[in-house]
mmCIF file as gemmi writes it, N, C-alpha and C atoms, coordinates in Angstrom:
data_model
loop_
_atom_site.group_PDB
_atom_site.id
_atom_site.type_symbol
_atom_site.label_atom_id
_atom_site.label_alt_id
_atom_site.label_comp_id
_atom_site.label_asym_id
_atom_site.label_entity_id
_atom_site.label_seq_id
_atom_site.pdbx_PDB_ins_code
_atom_site.Cartn_x
_atom_site.Cartn_y
_atom_site.Cartn_z
_atom_site.occupancy
_atom_site.B_iso_or_equiv
_atom_site.pdbx_formal_charge
_atom_site.auth_seq_id
_atom_site.auth_asym_id
_atom_site.pdbx_PDB_model_num
ATOM 1 N N . MET Axp A 1 ? 144.072 152.588 182.853 1 0 ? 1 A 1
ATOM 2 C CA . MET Axp A 1 ? 143.59 152.189 181.541 1 0 ? 1 A 1
ATOM 3 C C . MET Axp A 1 ? 143.299 153.413 180.673 1 0 ? 1 A 1
ATOM 4 N N . VAL Axp A 2 ? 142.72 154.465 181.254 1 0 ? 2 A 1
ATOM 5 C CA . VAL Axp A 2 ? 142.403 155.679 180.518 1 0 ? 2 A 1
ATOM 6 C C . VAL Axp A 2 ? 143.689 156.351 180.045 1 0 ? 2 A 1
ATOM 7 N N . GLU Axp A 3 ? 144.697 156.345 180.915 1 0 ? 3 A 1
ATOM 8 C CA . GLU Axp A 3 ? 145.984 156.942 180.539 1 0 ? 3 A 1
ATOM 9 C C . GLU Axp A 3 ? 146.595 156.228 179.342 1 0 ? 3 A 1
ATOM 10 N N . LEU Axp A 4 ? 146.485 154.916 179.323 1 0 ? 4 A 1
ATOM 11 C CA . LEU Axp A 4 ? 147.025 154.126 178.209 1 0 ? 4 A 1
ATOM 12 C C . LEU Axp A 4 ? 146.277 154.448 176.917 1 0 ? 4 A 1
ATOM 13 N N . GLN Axp A 5 ? 144.964 154.585 176.995 1 0 ? 5 A 1
ATOM 14 C CA . GLN Axp A 5 ? 144.18 154.921 175.806 1 0 ? 5 A 1
ATOM 15 C C . GLN Axp A 5 ? 144.539 156.315 175.295 1 0 ? 5 A 1
ATOM 16 N N . GLU Axp A 6 ? 144.767 157.261 176.212 1 0 ? 6 A 1
ATOM 17 C CA . GLU Axp A 6 ? 145.178 158.6 175.81 1 0 ? 6 A 1
ATOM 18 C C . GLU Axp A 6 ? 146.533 158.569 175.121 1 0 ? 6 A 1
ATOM 19 N N . GLU Axp A 7 ? 147.451 157.782 175.677 1 0 ? 7 A 1
ATOM 20 C CA . GLU Axp A 7 ? 148.786 157.677 175.086 1 0 ? 7 A 1
ATOM 21 C C . GLU Axp A 7 ? 148.716 157.057 173.687 1 0 ? 7 A 1
ATOM 22 N N . ILE Axp A 8 ? 147.894 156.047 173.515 1 0 ? 8 A 1
ATOM 23 C CA . ILE Axp A 8 ? 147.718 155.421 172.202 1 0 ? 8 A 1
ATOM 24 C C . ILE Axp A 8 ? 147.144 156.436 171.217 1 0 ? 8 A 1
ATOM 25 N N . GLY Axp A 9 ? 146.178 157.228 171.649 1 0 ? 9 A 1
ATOM 26 C CA . GLY Axp A 9 ? 145.6 158.262 170.793 1 0 ? 9 A 1
ATOM 27 C C . GLY Axp A 9 ? 146.633 159.294 170.382 1 0 ? 9 A 1
ATOM 28 N N . GLN Axp A 10 ? 147.475 159.699 171.316 1 0 ? 10 A 1
ATOM 29 C CA . GLN Axp A 10 ? 148.526 160.669 171.016 1 0 ? 10 A 1
ATOM 30 C C . GLN Axp A 10 ? 149.541 160.087 170.031 1 0 ? 10 A 1
ATOM 31 N N . LEU Axp A 11 ? 149.892 158.822 170.196 1 0 ? 11 A 1
ATOM 32 C CA . LEU Axp A 11 ? 150.836 158.191 169.282 1 0 ? 11 A 1
ATOM 33 C C . LEU Axp A 11 ? 150.256 158.071 167.872 1 0 ? 11 A 1
ATOM 34 N N . LYS Axp A 12 ? 148.981 157.735 167.773 1 0 ? 12 A 1
ATOM 35 C CA . LYS Axp A 12 ? 148.331 157.657 166.46 1 0 ? 12 A 1
ATOM 36 C C . LYS Axp A 12 ? 148.337 159.023 165.781 1 0 ? 12 A 1
ATOM 37 N N . GLU Axp A 13 ? 148.04 160.071 166.547 1 0 ? 13 A 1
ATOM 38 C CA . GLU Axp A 13 ? 148.037 161.426 165.987 1 0 ? 13 A 1
ATOM 39 C C . GLU Axp A 13 ? 149.442 161.826 165.535 1 0 ? 13 A 1
ATOM 40 N N . ALA Axp A 14 ? 150.439 161.461 166.309 1 0 ? 14 A 1
ATOM 41 C CA . ALA Axp A 14 ? 151.823 161.794 165.953 1 0 ? 14 A 1
ATOM 42 C C . ALA Axp A 14 ? 152.23 161.111 164.657 1 0 ? 14 A 1
ATOM 43 N N . VAL Axp A 15 ? 151.848 159.86 164.477 1 0 ? 15 A 1
ATOM 44 C CA . VAL Axp A 15 ? 152.183 159.127 163.247 1 0 ? 15 A 1
ATOM 45 C C . VAL Axp A 15 ? 151.5 159.778 162.049 1 0 ? 15 A 1
ATOM 46 N N . THR Axp A 16 ? 150.24 160.138 162.194 1 0 ? 16 A 1
ATOM 47 C CA . THR Axp A 16 ? 149.5 160.797 161.12 1 0 ? 16 A 1
ATOM 48 C C . THR Axp A 16 ? 150.132 162.142 160.787 1 0 ? 16 A 1
ATOM 49 N N . SER Axp A 17 ? 150.454 162.913 161.813 1 0 ? 17 A 1
ATOM 50 C CA . SER Axp A 17 ? 151.069 164.219 161.616 1 0 ? 17 A 1
ATOM 51 C C . SER Axp A 17 ? 152.403 164.081 160.89 1 0 ? 17 A 1
ATOM 52 N N . HIS Axp A 18 ? 153.186 163.113 161.278 1 0 ? 18 A 1
ATOM 53 C CA . HIS Axp A 18 ? 154.497 162.887 160.659 1 0 ? 18 A 1
ATOM 54 C C . HIS Axp A 18 ? 154.338 162.566 159.172 1 0 ? 18 A 1
ATOM 55 N N . ALA Axp A 19 ? 153.334 161.751 158.833 1 0 ? 19 A 1
ATOM 56 C CA . ALA Axp A 19 ? 153.098 161.389 157.437 1 0 ? 19 A 1
ATOM 57 C C . ALA Axp A 19 ? 152.72 162.612 156.61 1 0 ? 19 A 1
ATOM 58 N N . VAL Axp A 20 ? 151.881 163.485 157.167 1 0 ? 20 A 1
ATOM 59 C CA . VAL Axp A 20 ? 151.462 164.696 156.454 1 0 ? 20 A 1
ATOM 60 C C . VAL Axp A 20 ? 152.67 165.595 156.196 1 0 ? 20 A 1
ATOM 61 N N . VAL Axp A 21 ? 153.49 165.779 157.218 1 0 ? 21 A 1
ATOM 62 C CA . VAL Axp A 21 ? 154.672 166.63 157.076 1 0 ? 21 A 1
ATOM 63 C C . VAL Axp A 21 ? 155.638 166.023 156.063 1 0 ? 21 A 1
ATOM 64 N N . ASP Axp A 22 ? 155.837 164.713 156.118 1 0 ? 22 A 1
ATOM 65 C CA . ASP Axp A 22 ? 156.732 164.052 155.154 1 0 ? 22 A 1
ATOM 66 C C . ASP Axp A 22 ? 156.25 164.235 153.719 1 0 ? 22 A 1
ATOM 67 N N . GLN Axp A 23 ? 154.945 164.141 153.507 1 0 ? 23 A 1
ATOM 68 C CA . GLN Axp A 23 ? 154.407 164.33 152.159 1 0 ? 23 A 1
ATOM 69 C C . GLN Axp A 23 ? 154.628 165.764 151.684 1 0 ? 23 A 1
ATOM 70 N N . ALA Axp A 24 ? 154.428 166.727 152.569 1 0 ? 24 A 1
ATOM 71 C CA . ALA Axp A 24 ? 154.64 168.131 152.207 1 0 ? 24 A 1
ATOM 72 C C . ALA Axp A 24 ? 156.12 168.387 151.91 1 0 ? 24 A 1
ATOM 73 N N . ILE Axp A 25 ? 157.009 167.764 152.676 1 0 ? 25 A 1
ATOM 74 C CA . ILE Axp A 25 ? 158.448 167.879 152.384 1 0 ? 25 A 1
ATOM 75 C C . ILE Axp A 25 ? 158.727 167.321 150.995 1 0 ? 25 A 1
ATOM 76 N N . GLY Axp A 26 ? 158.101 166.199 150.666 1 0 ? 26 A 1
ATOM 77 C CA . GLY Axp A 26 ? 158.264 165.611 149.333 1 0 ? 26 A 1
ATOM 78 C C . GLY Axp A 26 ? 157.821 166.565 148.236 1 0 ? 26 A 1
ATOM 79 N N . MET Axp A 27 ? 156.748 167.3 148.478 1 0 ? 27 A 1
ATOM 80 C CA . MET Axp A 27 ? 156.301 168.291 147.492 1 0 ? 27 A 1
ATOM 81 C C . MET Axp A 27 ? 157.327 169.402 147.349 1 0 ? 27 A 1
ATOM 82 N N . MET Axp A 28 ? 157.924 169.817 148.462 1 0 ? 28 A 1
ATOM 83 C CA . MET Axp A 28 ? 158.952 170.866 148.395 1 0 ? 28 A 1
ATOM 84 C C . MET Axp A 28 ? 160.168 170.375 147.609 1 0 ? 28 A 1
ATOM 85 N N . VAL Axp A 29 ? 160.534 169.128 147.807 1 0 ? 29 A 1
ATOM 86 C CA . VAL Axp A 29 ? 161.672 168.544 147.083 1 0 ? 29 A 1
ATOM 87 C C . VAL Axp A 29 ? 161.368 168.523 145.583 1 0 ? 29 A 1
ATOM 88 N N . ALA Axp A 30 ? 160.167 168.064 145.236 1 0 ? 30 A 1
ATOM 89 C CA . ALA Axp A 30 ? 159.807 167.939 143.821 1 0 ? 30 A 1
ATOM 90 C C . ALA Axp A 30 ? 159.598 169.292 143.153 1 0 ? 30 A 1
ATOM 91 N N . LEU Axp A 31 ? 158.863 170.172 143.795 1 0 ? 31 A 1
ATOM 92 C CA . LEU Axp A 31 ? 158.52 171.445 143.167 1 0 ? 31 A 1
ATOM 93 C C . LEU Axp A 31 ? 159.603 172.502 143.334 1 0 ? 31 A 1
ATOM 94 N N . GLY Axp A 32 ? 160.27 172.482 144.47 1 0 ? 32 A 1
ATOM 95 C CA . GLY Axp A 32 ? 161.25 173.522 144.761 1 0 ? 32 A 1
ATOM 96 C C . GLY Axp A 32 ? 162.679 173.129 144.448 1 0 ? 32 A 1
ATOM 97 N N . ARG Axp A 33 ? 162.858 171.871 144.034 1 0 ? 33 A 1
ATOM 98 C CA . ARG Axp A 33 ? 164.209 171.368 143.713 1 0 ? 33 A 1
ATOM 99 C C . ARG Axp A 33 ? 165.162 171.641 144.877 1 0 ? 33 A 1
ATOM 100 N N . VAL Axp A 34 ? 164.738 171.256 146.079 1 0 ? 34 A 1
ATOM 101 C CA . VAL Axp A 34 ? 165.555 171.381 147.273 1 0 ? 34 A 1
ATOM 102 C C . VAL Axp A 34 ? 165.766 169.993 147.866 1 0 ? 34 A 1
ATOM 103 N N . THR Axp A 35 ? 166.686 169.885 148.801 1 0 ? 35 A 1
ATOM 104 C CA . THR Axp A 35 ? 166.911 168.618 149.493 1 0 ? 35 A 1
ATOM 105 C C . THR Axp A 35 ? 165.807 168.4 150.529 1 0 ? 35 A 1
ATOM 106 N N . PRO Axp A 36 ? 165.643 167.179 151.01 1 0 ? 36 A 1
ATOM 107 C CA . PRO Axp A 36 ? 164.648 166.958 152.068 1 0 ? 36 A 1
ATOM 108 C C . PRO Axp A 36 ? 164.907 167.825 153.31 1 0 ? 36 A 1
ATOM 109 N N . GLY Axp A 37 ? 166.156 168.011 153.68 1 0 ? 37 A 1
ATOM 110 C CA . GLY Axp A 37 ? 166.471 168.871 154.815 1 0 ? 37 A 1
ATOM 111 C C . GLY Axp A 37 ? 166.065 170.31 154.559 1 0 ? 37 A 1
ATOM 112 N N . GLN Axp A 38 ? 166.29 170.774 153.348 1 0 ? 38 A 1
ATOM 113 C CA . GLN Axp A 38 ? 165.874 172.131 152.984 1 0 ? 38 A 1
ATOM 114 C C . GLN Axp A 38 ? 164.347 172.22 152.926 1 0 ? 38 A 1
ATOM 115 N N . GLY Axp A 39 ? 163.702 171.146 152.467 1 0 ? 39 A 1
ATOM 116 C CA . GLY Axp A 39 ? 162.237 171.119 152.442 1 0 ? 39 A 1
ATOM 117 C C . GLY Axp A 39 ? 161.659 171.263 153.833 1 0 ? 39 A 1
ATOM 118 N N . TRP Axp A 40 ? 162.277 170.586 154.807 1 0 ? 40 A 1
ATOM 119 C CA . TRP Axp A 40 ? 161.865 170.709 156.202 1 0 ? 40 A 1
ATOM 120 C C . TRP Axp A 40 ? 162.057 172.159 156.669 1 0 ? 40 A 1
ATOM 121 N N . ALA Axp A 41 ? 163.201 172.737 156.332 1 0 ? 41 A 1
ATOM 122 C CA . ALA Axp A 41 ? 163.49 174.118 156.737 1 0 ? 41 A 1
ATOM 123 C C . ALA Axp A 41 ? 162.491 175.094 156.112 1 0 ? 41 A 1
ATOM 124 N N . VAL Axp A 42 ? 162.1 174.841 154.867 1 0 ? 42 A 1
ATOM 125 C CA . VAL Axp A 42 ? 161.103 175.689 154.191 1 0 ? 42 A 1
ATOM 126 C C . VAL Axp A 42 ? 159.779 175.63 154.949 1 0 ? 42 A 1
ATOM 127 N N . LEU Axp A 43 ? 159.322 174.434 155.275 1 0 ? 43 A 1
ATOM 128 C CA . LEU Axp A 43 ? 158.059 174.303 156.009 1 0 ? 43 A 1
ATOM 129 C C . LEU Axp A 43 ? 158.141 174.987 157.369 1 0 ? 43 A 1
ATOM 130 N N . ARG Axp A 44 ? 159.253 174.791 158.054 1 0 ? 44 A 1
ATOM 131 C CA . ARG Axp A 44 ? 159.435 175.403 159.373 1 0 ? 44 A 1
ATOM 132 C C . ARG Axp A 44 ? 159.405 176.932 159.273 1 0 ? 44 A 1
ATOM 133 N N . GLU Axp A 45 ? 160.076 177.452 158.247 1 0 ? 45 A 1
ATOM 134 C CA . GLU Axp A 45 ? 160.12 178.905 158.059 1 0 ? 45 A 1
ATOM 135 C C . GLU Axp A 45 ? 158.743 179.465 157.722 1 0 ? 45 A 1
ATOM 136 N N . VAL Axp A 46 ? 158.012 178.793 156.846 1 0 ? 46 A 1
ATOM 137 C CA . VAL Axp A 46 ? 156.655 179.244 156.506 1 0 ? 46 A 1
ATOM 138 C C . VAL Axp A 46 ? 155.787 179.232 157.761 1 0 ? 46 A 1
ATOM 139 N N . SER Axp A 47 ? 155.906 178.186 158.559 1 0 ? 47 A 1
ATOM 140 C CA . SER Axp A 47 ? 155.148 178.092 159.798 1 0 ? 47 A 1
ATOM 141 C C . SER Axp A 47 ? 155.467 179.253 160.73 1 0 ? 47 A 1
ATOM 142 N N . GLN Axp A 48 ? 156.742 179.553 160.871 1 0 ? 48 A 1
ATOM 143 C CA . GLN Axp A 48 ? 157.149 180.629 161.776 1 0 ? 48 A 1
ATOM 144 C C . GLN Axp A 48 ? 156.717 182.002 161.262 1 0 ? 48 A 1
ATOM 145 N N . HIS Axp A 49 ? 156.842 182.224 159.961 1 0 ? 49 A 1
ATOM 146 C CA . HIS Axp A 49 ? 156.51 183.541 159.413 1 0 ? 49 A 1
ATOM 147 C C . HIS Axp A 49 ? 155.008 183.804 159.323 1 0 ? 49 A 1
ATOM 148 N N . THR Axp A 50 ? 154.219 182.751 159.3 1 0 ? 50 A 1
ATOM 149 C CA . THR Axp A 50 ? 152.761 182.925 159.224 1 0 ? 50 A 1
ATOM 150 C C . THR Axp A 50 ? 152.086 182.669 160.567 1 0 ? 50 A 1
ATOM 151 N N . ASN Axp A 51 ? 152.864 182.211 161.546 1 0 ? 51 A 1
ATOM 152 C CA . ASN Axp A 51 ? 152.336 181.888 162.873 1 0 ? 51 A 1
ATOM 153 C C . ASN Axp A 51 ? 151.24 180.821 162.794 1 0 ? 51 A 1
ATOM 154 N N . ILE Axp A 52 ? 151.474 179.826 161.927 1 0 ? 52 A 1
ATOM 155 C CA . ILE Axp A 52 ? 150.561 178.694 161.755 1 0 ? 52 A 1
ATOM 156 C C . ILE Axp A 52 ? 151.354 177.435 162.078 1 0 ? 52 A 1
ATOM 157 N N . LYS Axp A 53 ? 150.747 176.51 162.809 1 0 ? 53 A 1
ATOM 158 C CA . LYS Axp A 53 ? 151.442 175.273 163.167 1 0 ? 53 A 1
ATOM 159 C C . LYS Axp A 53 ? 151.964 174.577 161.921 1 0 ? 53 A 1
ATOM 160 N N . LEU Axp A 54 ? 153.151 173.993 162.051 1 0 ? 54 A 1
ATOM 161 C CA . LEU Axp A 54 ? 153.804 173.356 160.91 1 0 ? 54 A 1
ATOM 162 C C . LEU Axp A 54 ? 152.908 172.285 160.287 1 0 ? 54 A 1
ATOM 163 N N . ARG Axp A 55 ? 152.259 171.488 161.106 1 0 ? 55 A 1
ATOM 164 C CA . ARG Axp A 55 ? 151.376 170.451 160.563 1 0 ? 55 A 1
ATOM 165 C C . ARG Axp A 55 ? 150.275 171.075 159.715 1 0 ? 55 A 1
ATOM 166 N N . ASN Axp A 56 ? 149.718 172.205 160.165 1 0 ? 56 A 1
ATOM 167 C CA . ASN Axp A 56 ? 148.653 172.862 159.404 1 0 ? 56 A 1
ATOM 168 C C . ASN Axp A 56 ? 149.183 173.424 158.088 1 0 ? 56 A 1
ATOM 169 N N . VAL Axp A 57 ? 150.393 173.966 158.113 1 0 ? 57 A 1
ATOM 170 C CA . VAL Axp A 57 ? 151.023 174.434 156.867 1 0 ? 57 A 1
ATOM 171 C C . VAL Axp A 57 ? 151.175 173.253 155.916 1 0 ? 57 A 1
ATOM 172 N N . ALA Axp A 58 ? 151.664 172.126 156.44 1 0 ? 58 A 1
ATOM 173 C CA . ALA Axp A 58 ? 151.836 170.931 155.613 1 0 ? 58 A 1
ATOM 174 C C . ALA Axp A 58 ? 150.51 170.479 155.014 1 0 ? 58 A 1
ATOM 175 N N . GLU Axp A 59 ? 149.448 170.509 155.81 1 0 ? 59 A 1
ATOM 176 C CA . GLU Axp A 59 ? 148.123 170.125 155.306 1 0 ? 59 A 1
ATOM 177 C C . GLU Axp A 59 ? 147.672 171.05 154.183 1 0 ? 59 A 1
ATOM 178 N N . MET Axp A 60 ? 147.897 172.359 154.349 1 0 ? 60 A 1
ATOM 179 C CA . MET Axp A 60 ? 147.515 173.323 153.307 1 0 ? 60 A 1
ATOM 180 C C . MET Axp A 60 ? 148.288 173.061 152.018 1 0 ? 60 A 1
ATOM 181 N N . ILE Axp A 61 ? 149.548 172.705 152.148 1 0 ? 61 A 1
ATOM 182 C CA . ILE Axp A 61 ? 150.368 172.428 150.968 1 0 ? 61 A 1
ATOM 183 C C . ILE Axp A 61 ? 149.863 171.178 150.263 1 0 ? 61 A 1
ATOM 184 N N . LEU Axp A 62 ? 149.441 170.173 151.017 1 0 ? 62 A 1
ATOM 185 C CA . LEU Axp A 62 ? 148.893 168.965 150.39 1 0 ? 62 A 1
ATOM 186 C C . LEU Axp A 62 ? 147.579 169.261 149.683 1 0 ? 62 A 1
ATOM 187 N N . VAL Axp A 63 ? 146.729 170.08 150.29 1 0 ? 63 A 1
ATOM 188 C CA . VAL Axp A 63 ? 145.469 170.482 149.636 1 0 ? 63 A 1
ATOM 189 C C . VAL Axp A 63 ? 145.79 171.241 148.358 1 0 ? 63 A 1
ATOM 190 N N . TRP Axp A 64 ? 146.78 172.132 148.425 1 0 ? 64 A 1
ATOM 191 C CA . TRP Axp A 64 ? 147.208 172.886 147.252 1 0 ? 64 A 1
ATOM 192 C C . TRP Axp A 64 ? 147.632 171.926 146.135 1 0 ? 64 A 1
ATOM 193 N N . GLY Axp A 65 ? 148.338 170.862 146.496 1 0 ? 65 A 1
ATOM 194 C CA . GLY Axp A 65 ? 148.754 169.875 145.501 1 0 ? 65 A 1
ATOM 195 C C . GLY Axp A 65 ? 147.591 169.174 144.829 1 0 ? 65 A 1
ATOM 196 N N . HIS Axp A 66 ? 146.487 169.005 145.556 1 0 ? 66 A 1
ATOM 197 C CA . HIS Axp A 66 ? 145.311 168.317 145.015 1 0 ? 66 A 1
ATOM 198 C C . HIS Axp A 66 ? 144.356 169.262 144.312 1 0 ? 66 A 1
ATOM 199 N N . LYS Axp A 67 ? 144.169 170.449 144.875 1 0 ? 67 A 1
ATOM 200 C CA . LYS Axp A 67 ? 143.137 171.355 144.371 1 0 ? 67 A 1
ATOM 201 C C . LYS Axp A 67 ? 143.669 172.634 143.752 1 0 ? 67 A 1
ATOM 202 N N . GLY Axp A 68 ? 144.931 172.934 143.985 1 0 ? 68 A 1
ATOM 203 C CA . GLY Axp A 68 ? 145.507 174.157 143.437 1 0 ? 68 A 1
ATOM 204 C C . GLY Axp A 68 ? 145.216 175.398 144.253 1 0 ? 68 A 1
ATOM 205 N N . ASP Axp A 69 ? 144.624 175.238 145.439 1 0 ? 69 A 1
ATOM 206 C CA . ASP Axp A 69 ? 144.293 176.38 146.294 1 0 ? 69 A 1
ATOM 207 C C . ASP Axp A 69 ? 145.335 176.529 147.395 1 0 ? 69 A 1
ATOM 208 N N . LEU Axp A 70 ? 145.893 177.722 147.51 1 0 ? 70 A 1
ATOM 209 C CA . LEU Axp A 70 ? 146.832 178.022 148.582 1 0 ? 70 A 1
ATOM 210 C C . LEU Axp A 70 ? 146.587 179.465 148.999 1 0 ? 70 A 1
ATOM 211 N N . PRO Axp A 71 ? 146.304 179.699 150.292 1 0 ? 71 A 1
ATOM 212 C CA . PRO Axp A 71 ? 146.061 181.081 150.73 1 0 ? 71 A 1
ATOM 213 C C . PRO Axp A 71 ? 147.227 181.992 150.341 1 0 ? 71 A 1
ATOM 214 N N . PRO Axp A 72 ? 146.931 183.22 149.931 1 0 ? 72 A 1
ATOM 215 C CA . PRO Axp A 72 ? 147.97 184.133 149.454 1 0 ? 72 A 1
ATOM 216 C C . PRO Axp A 72 ? 149.115 184.349 150.44 1 0 ? 72 A 1
ATOM 217 N N . ASP Axp A 73 ? 148.812 184.447 151.74 1 0 ? 73 A 1
ATOM 218 C CA . ASP Axp A 73 ? 149.895 184.671 152.704 1 0 ? 73 A 1
ATOM 219 C C . ASP Axp A 73 ? 150.809 183.457 152.816 1 0 ? 73 A 1
ATOM 220 N N . ILE Axp A 74 ? 150.236 182.262 152.693 1 0 ? 74 A 1
ATOM 221 C CA . ILE Axp A 74 ? 151.049 181.04 152.726 1 0 ? 74 A 1
ATOM 222 C C . ILE Axp A 74 ? 151.882 180.957 151.45 1 0 ? 74 A 1
ATOM 223 N N . ARG Axp A 75 ? 151.268 181.269 150.317 1 0 ? 75 A 1
ATOM 224 C CA . ARG Axp A 75 ? 151.987 181.228 149.041 1 0 ? 75 A 1
ATOM 225 C C . ARG Axp A 75 ? 153.184 182.191 149.053 1 0 ? 75 A 1
ATOM 226 N N . THR Axp A 76 ? 152.974 183.396 149.546 1 0 ? 76 A 1
ATOM 227 C CA . THR Axp A 76 ? 154.052 184.384 149.596 1 0 ? 76 A 1
ATOM 228 C C . THR Axp A 76 ? 155.183 183.9 150.501 1 0 ? 76 A 1
ATOM 229 N N . ALA Axp A 77 ? 154.832 183.397 151.693 1 0 ? 77 A 1
ATOM 230 C CA . ALA Axp A 77 ? 155.855 182.898 152.618 1 0 ? 77 A 1
ATOM 231 C C . ALA Axp A 77 ? 156.577 181.696 152.023 1 0 ? 77 A 1
ATOM 232 N N . LEU Axp A 78 ? 155.844 180.848 151.322 1 0 ? 78 A 1
ATOM 233 C CA . LEU Axp A 78 ? 156.441 179.67 150.696 1 0 ? 78 A 1
ATOM 234 C C . LEU Axp A 78 ? 157.405 180.073 149.582 1 0 ? 78 A 1
ATOM 235 N N . GLU Axp A 79 ? 156.988 180.993 148.744 1 0 ? 79 A 1
ATOM 236 C CA . GLU Axp A 79 ? 157.866 181.466 147.665 1 0 ? 79 A 1
ATOM 237 C C . GLU Axp A 79 ? 159.131 182.105 148.227 1 0 ? 79 A 1
ATOM 238 N N . ASP Axp A 80 ? 158.969 182.919 149.275 1 0 ? 80 A 1
ATOM 239 C CA . ASP Axp A 80 ? 160.133 183.57 149.895 1 0 ? 80 A 1
ATOM 240 C C . ASP Axp A 80 ? 161.098 182.542 150.471 1 0 ? 80 A 1
ATOM 241 N N . ALA Axp A 81 ? 160.557 181.542 151.181 1 0 ? 81 A 1
ATOM 242 C CA . ALA Axp A 81 ? 161.403 180.517 151.786 1 0 ? 81 A 1
ATOM 243 C C . ALA Axp A 81 ? 162.104 179.693 150.707 1 0 ? 81 A 1
ATOM 244 N N . LEU Axp A 82 ? 161.377 179.323 149.671 1 0 ? 82 A 1
ATOM 245 C CA . LEU Axp A 82 ? 161.997 178.538 148.596 1 0 ? 82 A 1
ATOM 246 C C . LEU Axp A 82 ? 163.065 179.344 147.864 1 0 ? 82 A 1
ATOM 247 N N . ASP Axp A 83 ? 162.849 180.639 147.73 1 0 ? 83 A 1
ATOM 248 C CA . ASP Axp A 83 ? 163.869 181.495 147.111 1 0 ? 83 A 1
ATOM 249 C C . ASP Axp A 83 ? 165.173 181.451 147.898 1 0 ? 83 A 1
ATOM 250 N N . ARG Axp A 84 ? 165.069 181.352 149.215 1 0 ? 84 A 1
ATOM 251 C CA . ARG Axp A 84 ? 166.267 181.314 150.051 1 0 ? 84 A 1
ATOM 252 C C . ARG Axp A 84 ? 166.961 179.964 150.02 1 0 ? 84 A 1
ATOM 253 N N . PHE Axp A 85 ? 166.204 178.89 149.8 1 0 ? 85 A 1
ATOM 254 C CA . PHE Axp A 85 ? 166.772 177.551 149.896 1 0 ? 85 A 1
ATOM 255 C C . PHE Axp A 85 ? 167.087 176.891 148.569 1 0 ? 85 A 1
ATOM 256 N N . GLY Axp A 86 ? 166.594 177.41 147.465 1 0 ? 86 A 1
ATOM 257 C CA . GLY Axp A 86 ? 166.897 176.761 146.202 1 0 ? 86 A 1
ATOM 258 C C . GLY Axp A 86 ? 166.256 177.449 145.024 1 0 ? 86 A 1
ATOM 259 N N . PRO Axp A 87 ? 166.695 177.112 143.843 1 0 ? 87 A 1
ATOM 260 C CA . PRO Axp A 87 ? 166.099 177.69 142.627 1 0 ? 87 A 1
ATOM 261 C C . PRO Axp A 87 ? 164.701 177.126 142.437 1 0 ? 87 A 1
ATOM 262 N N . THR Axp A 88 ? 163.738 178.003 142.232 1 0 ? 88 A 1
ATOM 263 C CA . THR Axp A 88 ? 162.376 177.505 142.1 1 0 ? 88 A 1
ATOM 264 C C . THR Axp A 88 ? 161.45 178.504 141.436 1 0 ? 88 A 1
ATOM 265 N N . SER Axp A 89 ? 160.389 178.005 140.893 1 0 ? 89 A 1
ATOM 266 C CA . SER Axp A 89 ? 159.217 178.813 140.572 1 0 ? 89 A 1
ATOM 267 C C . SER Axp A 89 ? 158.037 177.885 140.809 1 0 ? 89 A 1
ATOM 268 N N . LEU Axp A 90 ? 157.043 178.363 141.512 1 0 ? 90 A 1
ATOM 269 C CA . LEU Axp A 90 ? 155.884 177.528 141.826 1 0 ? 90 A 1
ATOM 270 C C . LEU Axp A 90 ? 155.001 177.414 140.595 1 0 ? 90 A 1
ATOM 271 N N . PRO Axp A 91 ? 154.237 176.316 140.479 1 0 ? 91 A 1
ATOM 272 C CA . PRO Axp A 91 ? 153.322 176.178 139.363 1 0 ? 91 A 1
ATOM 273 C C . PRO Axp A 91 ? 152.411 177.393 139.261 1 0 ? 91 A 1
ATOM 274 N N . ASP Axp A 92 ? 152.035 177.725 138.061 1 0 ? 92 A 1
ATOM 275 C CA . ASP Axp A 92 ? 151.201 178.874 137.716 1 0 ? 92 A 1
ATOM 276 C C . ASP Axp A 92 ? 152.025 180.154 137.615 1 0 ? 92 A 1
ATOM 277 N N . ASP Axp A 93 ? 153.319 180.092 137.938 1 0 ? 93 A 1
ATOM 278 C CA . ASP Axp A 93 ? 154.188 181.243 137.738 1 0 ? 93 A 1
ATOM 279 C C . ASP Axp A 93 ? 154.616 181.255 136.275 1 0 ? 93 A 1
ATOM 280 N N . SER Axp A 94 ? 154.851 182.415 135.75 1 0 ? 94 A 1
ATOM 281 C CA . SER Axp A 94 ? 155.316 182.529 134.378 1 0 ? 94 A 1
ATOM 282 C C . SER Axp A 94 ? 156.729 181.978 134.285 1 0 ? 94 A 1
ATOM 283 N N . PRO Axp A 95 ? 157.031 181.238 133.213 1 0 ? 95 A 1
ATOM 284 C CA . PRO Axp A 95 ? 158.399 180.763 133.063 1 0 ? 95 A 1
ATOM 285 C C . PRO Axp A 95 ? 159.322 181.945 132.776 1 0 ? 95 A 1
ATOM 286 N N . PRO Axp A 96 ? 160.583 181.837 133.174 1 0 ? 96 A 1
ATOM 287 C CA . PRO Axp A 96 ? 161.506 182.934 132.91 1 0 ? 96 A 1
ATOM 288 C C . PRO Axp A 96 ? 161.647 183.145 131.402 1 0 ? 96 A 1
ATOM 289 N N . SER Axp A 97 ? 161.713 184.379 130.994 1 0 ? 97 A 1
ATOM 290 C CA . SER Axp A 97 ? 161.88 184.659 129.572 1 0 ? 97 A 1
ATOM 291 C C . SER Axp A 97 ? 163.361 184.554 129.205 1 0 ? 97 A 1
ATOM 292 N N . CYS Axp A 98 ? 163.597 184.068 128.035 1 0 ? 98 A 1
ATOM 293 C CA . CYS Axp A 98 ? 164.985 183.864 127.584 1 0 ? 98 A 1
ATOM 294 C C . CYS Axp A 98 ? 165.469 185.015 126.748 1 0 ? 98 A 1
């Protein structure tokens, strides 16, 4: 019975984690003008370059979407990854001059 309860807890956590990552991918698609597959690759790359779990990176990106706060190292890794995967400028960046 305990094993079943543990498995149910793990499945609930996995569903929650998946939703957070999906929302962060959606932000990458909207803000970075990339495909969902590229959005996933951006999150994975930021996670690898900052040595932070992908779910935690996704959570930080969602907080950034709500509050505008993103740690500088995450922002730099995110900008670098988005530069590789698509044309982008993150909010608060100066628009390109014509």
